[in-house]
Structures are given as structure tokens and as C-alpha cells.
Short mmCIF file of the C-alpha atoms (twelve columns), coordinates in Angstrom:
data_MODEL
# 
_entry.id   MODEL 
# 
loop_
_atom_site.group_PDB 
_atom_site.id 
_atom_site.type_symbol 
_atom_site.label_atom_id 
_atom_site.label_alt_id 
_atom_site.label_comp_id 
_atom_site.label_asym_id 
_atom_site.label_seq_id 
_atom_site.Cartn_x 
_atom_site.Cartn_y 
_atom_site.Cartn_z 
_atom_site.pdbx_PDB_model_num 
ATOM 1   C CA . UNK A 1   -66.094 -120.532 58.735 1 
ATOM 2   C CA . UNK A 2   -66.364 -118.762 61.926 1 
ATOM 3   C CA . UNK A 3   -69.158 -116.917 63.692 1 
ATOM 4   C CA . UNK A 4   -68.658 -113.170 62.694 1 
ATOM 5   C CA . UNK A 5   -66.567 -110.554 64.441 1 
ATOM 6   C CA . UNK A 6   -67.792 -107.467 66.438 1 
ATOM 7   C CA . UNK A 7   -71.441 -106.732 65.054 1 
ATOM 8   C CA . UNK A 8   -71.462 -102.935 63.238 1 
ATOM 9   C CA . UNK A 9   -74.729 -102.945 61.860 1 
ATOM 10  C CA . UNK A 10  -77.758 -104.803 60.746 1 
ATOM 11  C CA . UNK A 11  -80.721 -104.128 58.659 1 
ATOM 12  C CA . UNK A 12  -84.245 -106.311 57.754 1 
ATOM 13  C CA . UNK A 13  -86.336 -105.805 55.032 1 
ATOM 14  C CA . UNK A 14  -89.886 -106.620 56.329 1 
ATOM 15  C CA . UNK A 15  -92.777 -107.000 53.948 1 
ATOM 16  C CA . UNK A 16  -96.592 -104.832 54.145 1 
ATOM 17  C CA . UNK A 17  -98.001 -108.170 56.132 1 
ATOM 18  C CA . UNK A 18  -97.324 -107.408 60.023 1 
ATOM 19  C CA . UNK A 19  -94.265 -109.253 60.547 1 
ATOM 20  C CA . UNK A 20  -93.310 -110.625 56.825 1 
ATOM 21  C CA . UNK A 21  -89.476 -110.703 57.253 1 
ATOM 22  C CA . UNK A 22  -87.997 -110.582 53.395 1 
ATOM 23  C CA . UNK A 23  -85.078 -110.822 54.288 1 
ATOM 24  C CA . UNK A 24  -81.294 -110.030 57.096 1 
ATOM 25  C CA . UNK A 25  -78.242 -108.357 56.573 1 
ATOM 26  C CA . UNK A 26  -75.098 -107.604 59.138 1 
ATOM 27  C CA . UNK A 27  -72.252 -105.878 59.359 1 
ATOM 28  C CA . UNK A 28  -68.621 -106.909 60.883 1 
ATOM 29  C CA . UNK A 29  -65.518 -105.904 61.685 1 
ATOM 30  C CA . UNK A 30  -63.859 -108.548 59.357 1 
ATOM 31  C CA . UNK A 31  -60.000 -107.864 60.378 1 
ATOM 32  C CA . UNK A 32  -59.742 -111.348 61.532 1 
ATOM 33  C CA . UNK A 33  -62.402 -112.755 58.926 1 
ATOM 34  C CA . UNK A 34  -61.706 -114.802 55.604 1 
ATOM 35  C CA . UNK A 35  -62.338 -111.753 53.516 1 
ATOM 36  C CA . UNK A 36  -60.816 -109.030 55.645 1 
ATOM 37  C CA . UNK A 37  -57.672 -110.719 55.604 1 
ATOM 38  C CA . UNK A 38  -57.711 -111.209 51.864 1 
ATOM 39  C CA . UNK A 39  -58.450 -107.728 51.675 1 
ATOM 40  C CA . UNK A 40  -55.741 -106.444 53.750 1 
ATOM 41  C CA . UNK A 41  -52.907 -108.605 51.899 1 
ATOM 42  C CA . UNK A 42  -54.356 -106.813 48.564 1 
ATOM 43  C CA . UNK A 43  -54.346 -103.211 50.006 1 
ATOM 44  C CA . UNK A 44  -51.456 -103.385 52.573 1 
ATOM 45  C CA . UNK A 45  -51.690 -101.782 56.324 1 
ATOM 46  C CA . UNK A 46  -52.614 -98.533  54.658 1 
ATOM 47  C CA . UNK A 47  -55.438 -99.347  53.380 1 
ATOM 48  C CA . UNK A 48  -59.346 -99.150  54.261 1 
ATOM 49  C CA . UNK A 49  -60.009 -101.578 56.809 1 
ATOM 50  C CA . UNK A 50  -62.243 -104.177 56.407 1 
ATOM 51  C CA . UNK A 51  -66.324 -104.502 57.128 1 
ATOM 52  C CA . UNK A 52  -67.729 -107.784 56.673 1 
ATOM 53  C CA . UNK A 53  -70.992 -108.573 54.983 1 
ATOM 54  C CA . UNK A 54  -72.710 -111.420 56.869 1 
ATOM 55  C CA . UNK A 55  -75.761 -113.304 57.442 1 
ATOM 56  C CA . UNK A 56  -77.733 -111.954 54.239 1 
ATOM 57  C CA . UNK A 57  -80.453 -114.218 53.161 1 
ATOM 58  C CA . UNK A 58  -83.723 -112.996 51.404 1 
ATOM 59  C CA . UNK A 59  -86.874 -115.442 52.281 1 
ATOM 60  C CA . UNK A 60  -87.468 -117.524 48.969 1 
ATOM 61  C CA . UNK A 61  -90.759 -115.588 48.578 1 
ATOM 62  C CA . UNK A 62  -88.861 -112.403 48.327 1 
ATOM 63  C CA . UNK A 63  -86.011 -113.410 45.713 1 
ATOM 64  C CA . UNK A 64  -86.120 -111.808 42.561 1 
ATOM 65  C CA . UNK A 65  -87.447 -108.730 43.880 1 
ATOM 66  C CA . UNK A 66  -84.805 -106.699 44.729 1 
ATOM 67  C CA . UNK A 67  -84.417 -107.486 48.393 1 
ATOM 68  C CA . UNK A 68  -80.913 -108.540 48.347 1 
ATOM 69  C CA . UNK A 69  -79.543 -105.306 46.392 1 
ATOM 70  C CA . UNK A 70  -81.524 -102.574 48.816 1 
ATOM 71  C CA . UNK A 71  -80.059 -104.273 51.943 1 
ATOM 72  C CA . UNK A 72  -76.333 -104.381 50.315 1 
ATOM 73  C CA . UNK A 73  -77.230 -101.139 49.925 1 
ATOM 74  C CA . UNK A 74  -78.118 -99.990  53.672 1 
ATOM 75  C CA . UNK A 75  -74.417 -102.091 54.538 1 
ATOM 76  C CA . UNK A 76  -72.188 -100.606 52.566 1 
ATOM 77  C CA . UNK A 77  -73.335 -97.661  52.522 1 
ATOM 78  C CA . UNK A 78  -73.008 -97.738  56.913 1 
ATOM 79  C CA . UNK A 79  -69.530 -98.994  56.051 1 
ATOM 80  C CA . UNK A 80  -68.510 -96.223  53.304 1 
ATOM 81  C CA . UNK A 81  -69.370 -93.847  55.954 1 
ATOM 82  C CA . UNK A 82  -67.528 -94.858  58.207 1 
ATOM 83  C CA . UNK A 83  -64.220 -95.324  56.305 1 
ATOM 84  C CA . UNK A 84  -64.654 -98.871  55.761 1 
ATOM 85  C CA . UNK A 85  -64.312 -101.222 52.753 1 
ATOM 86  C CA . UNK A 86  -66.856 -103.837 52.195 1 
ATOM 87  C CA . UNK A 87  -66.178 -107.305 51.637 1 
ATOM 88  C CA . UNK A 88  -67.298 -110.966 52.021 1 
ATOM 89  C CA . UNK A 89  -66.699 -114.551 51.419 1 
ATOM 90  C CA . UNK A 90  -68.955 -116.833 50.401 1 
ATOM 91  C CA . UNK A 91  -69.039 -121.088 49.070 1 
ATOM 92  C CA . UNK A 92  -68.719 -120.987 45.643 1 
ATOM 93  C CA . UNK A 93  -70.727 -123.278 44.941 1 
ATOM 94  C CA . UNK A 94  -73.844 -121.070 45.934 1 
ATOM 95  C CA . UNK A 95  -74.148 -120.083 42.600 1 
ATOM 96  C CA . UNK A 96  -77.372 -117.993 43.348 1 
ATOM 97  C CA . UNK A 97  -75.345 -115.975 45.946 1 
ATOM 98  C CA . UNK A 98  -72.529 -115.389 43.957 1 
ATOM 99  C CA . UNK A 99  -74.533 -114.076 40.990 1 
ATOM 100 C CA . UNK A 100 -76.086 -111.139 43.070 1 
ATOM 101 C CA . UNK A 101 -72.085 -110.322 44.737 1 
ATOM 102 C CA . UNK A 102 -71.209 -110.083 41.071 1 
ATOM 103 C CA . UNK A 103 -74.223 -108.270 39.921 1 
ATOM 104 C CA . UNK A 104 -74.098 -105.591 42.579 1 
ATOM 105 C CA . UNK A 105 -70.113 -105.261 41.981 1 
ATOM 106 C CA . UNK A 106 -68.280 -107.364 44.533 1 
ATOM 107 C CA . UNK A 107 -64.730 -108.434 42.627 1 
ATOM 108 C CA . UNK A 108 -62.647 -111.904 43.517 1 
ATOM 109 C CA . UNK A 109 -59.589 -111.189 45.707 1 
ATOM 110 C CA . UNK A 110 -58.719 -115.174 46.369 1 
ATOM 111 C CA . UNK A 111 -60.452 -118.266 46.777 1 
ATOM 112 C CA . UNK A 112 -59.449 -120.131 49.829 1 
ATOM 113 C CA . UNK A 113 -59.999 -123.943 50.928 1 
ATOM 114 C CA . UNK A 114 -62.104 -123.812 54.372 1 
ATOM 115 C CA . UNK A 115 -63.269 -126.717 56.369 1 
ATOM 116 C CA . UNK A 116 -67.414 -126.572 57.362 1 
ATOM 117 C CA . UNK A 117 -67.691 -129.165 59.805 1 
ATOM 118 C CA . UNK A 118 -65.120 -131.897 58.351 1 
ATOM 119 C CA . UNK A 119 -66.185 -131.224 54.377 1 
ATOM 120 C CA . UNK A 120 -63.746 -129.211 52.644 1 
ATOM 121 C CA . UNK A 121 -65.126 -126.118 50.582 1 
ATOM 122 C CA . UNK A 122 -63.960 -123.466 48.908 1 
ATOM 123 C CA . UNK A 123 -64.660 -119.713 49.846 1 
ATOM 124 C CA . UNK A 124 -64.201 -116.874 47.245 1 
ATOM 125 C CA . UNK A 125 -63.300 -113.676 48.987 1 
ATOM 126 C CA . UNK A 126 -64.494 -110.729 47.457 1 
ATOM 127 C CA . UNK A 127 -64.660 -107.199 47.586 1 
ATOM 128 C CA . UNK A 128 -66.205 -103.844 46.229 1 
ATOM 129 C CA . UNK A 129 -64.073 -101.835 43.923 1 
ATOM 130 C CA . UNK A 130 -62.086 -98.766  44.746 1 
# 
């Protein structure tokens, strides 16, 4: 994978300790991304276009808590807004990250083979409904 496209948005969740970051979440333009592409060949040119979720992690302390879910939230909310449909990919075998996509209502669109520095992995695209 790729760094991400054109930077829409980005949120932190930040703890009641003076500078306790929980947890990161951005925002691309995801035309030219893994995802966005999946999602374009499943909605055609007429479609939304495409806003990538990217670089959301949740400090291990946080997990659990709900940290994830509120800053999905905050994204795809900025992207509904703006006419834009979210999606992401992610390695499948991050089973923890996968969970929470499914729990919060991301959908598979494809699986694709991508190479991450010479080992081969797969990446499930996915996307919110409607």
C-alpha cells in the first residue's frame, strides 16, 4: 500500500491527562486508493466518490472503550457531508481491525493481493452501505 491521497480531514481523541493521545483518524480522497477504486467499479462513474479512511489506530490503553467508533464517527460523518462515500482497505489478517469495520457497518467490496515491502498480503476493501 501507498501513502494516502490528498488529506480531507483528521481527528484525535485525546484523553483528561494533558496530552494522553487515545487515538488518530484521517480522511482521503481515495480515487486512486485500493478501496476507492473498488468502490468506483461497484457504483460506476455516477456514483459517490470515494473518501478514504486512513491512519486510525486507538493507543492499546484506549481499546475497548469506544475510541475507534466516535472517531469513525467524526470521518464519515465530514465525508457524508460533503457528498462522499466512505471506504477503506485494510490486511485481513488484522483480525482486531476488521472486527470494529464490521461492527460499525463497513461491507466487503473485493479482496485484493498487495505487496508490503516484498511479502504478499491480502487487502479487503470495504465500504459503508447505501
Amino acid at each position: 500500500m501507498r501513502s494516502p491521497g490528498l488529506l480531507l480531514g483528521s481527528w484525535v481523541a485525546c484523553g483528561p491527562v494533558a496530552d494522553e493521545l487515545l487515538g488518530h483518524v484521517a480522511l482521503v480522497a481515495a480515487d486512486e486508493e485500493i478501496a476507492g477504486r473498488a468502490w468506483l467499479r461497484h457504483v460506476g462513474p455516477s456514483g459517490a466518490r470515494p473518501a478514504g479512511i486512513s491512519r486510525l489506530f486507538v493507543s492499546p490503553a484506549a481499546r475497548g472503550r469506544g475510541v475507534g467508533a466516535l472517531l469513525l464517527d467524526a470521518a464519515c460523518a465530514h465525508a457524508r457531508r460533503h457528498g462522499l462515500h466512505p471506504v477503506l482497505d485494510v490486511i485481513a489478517r488484522d483480525r482486531a481491525a476488521v472486527a470494529l469495520y464490521t461492527r460499525y457497518g463497513f461491507r466487503l467490496l473485493d479482496a485484493v493481493p498487495v505487496d508490503l515491502g516484498g511479502v504478499e498480503e491480502t487487502a479487503r476493501c470495504l465500504a459503508l452501505p447505501g
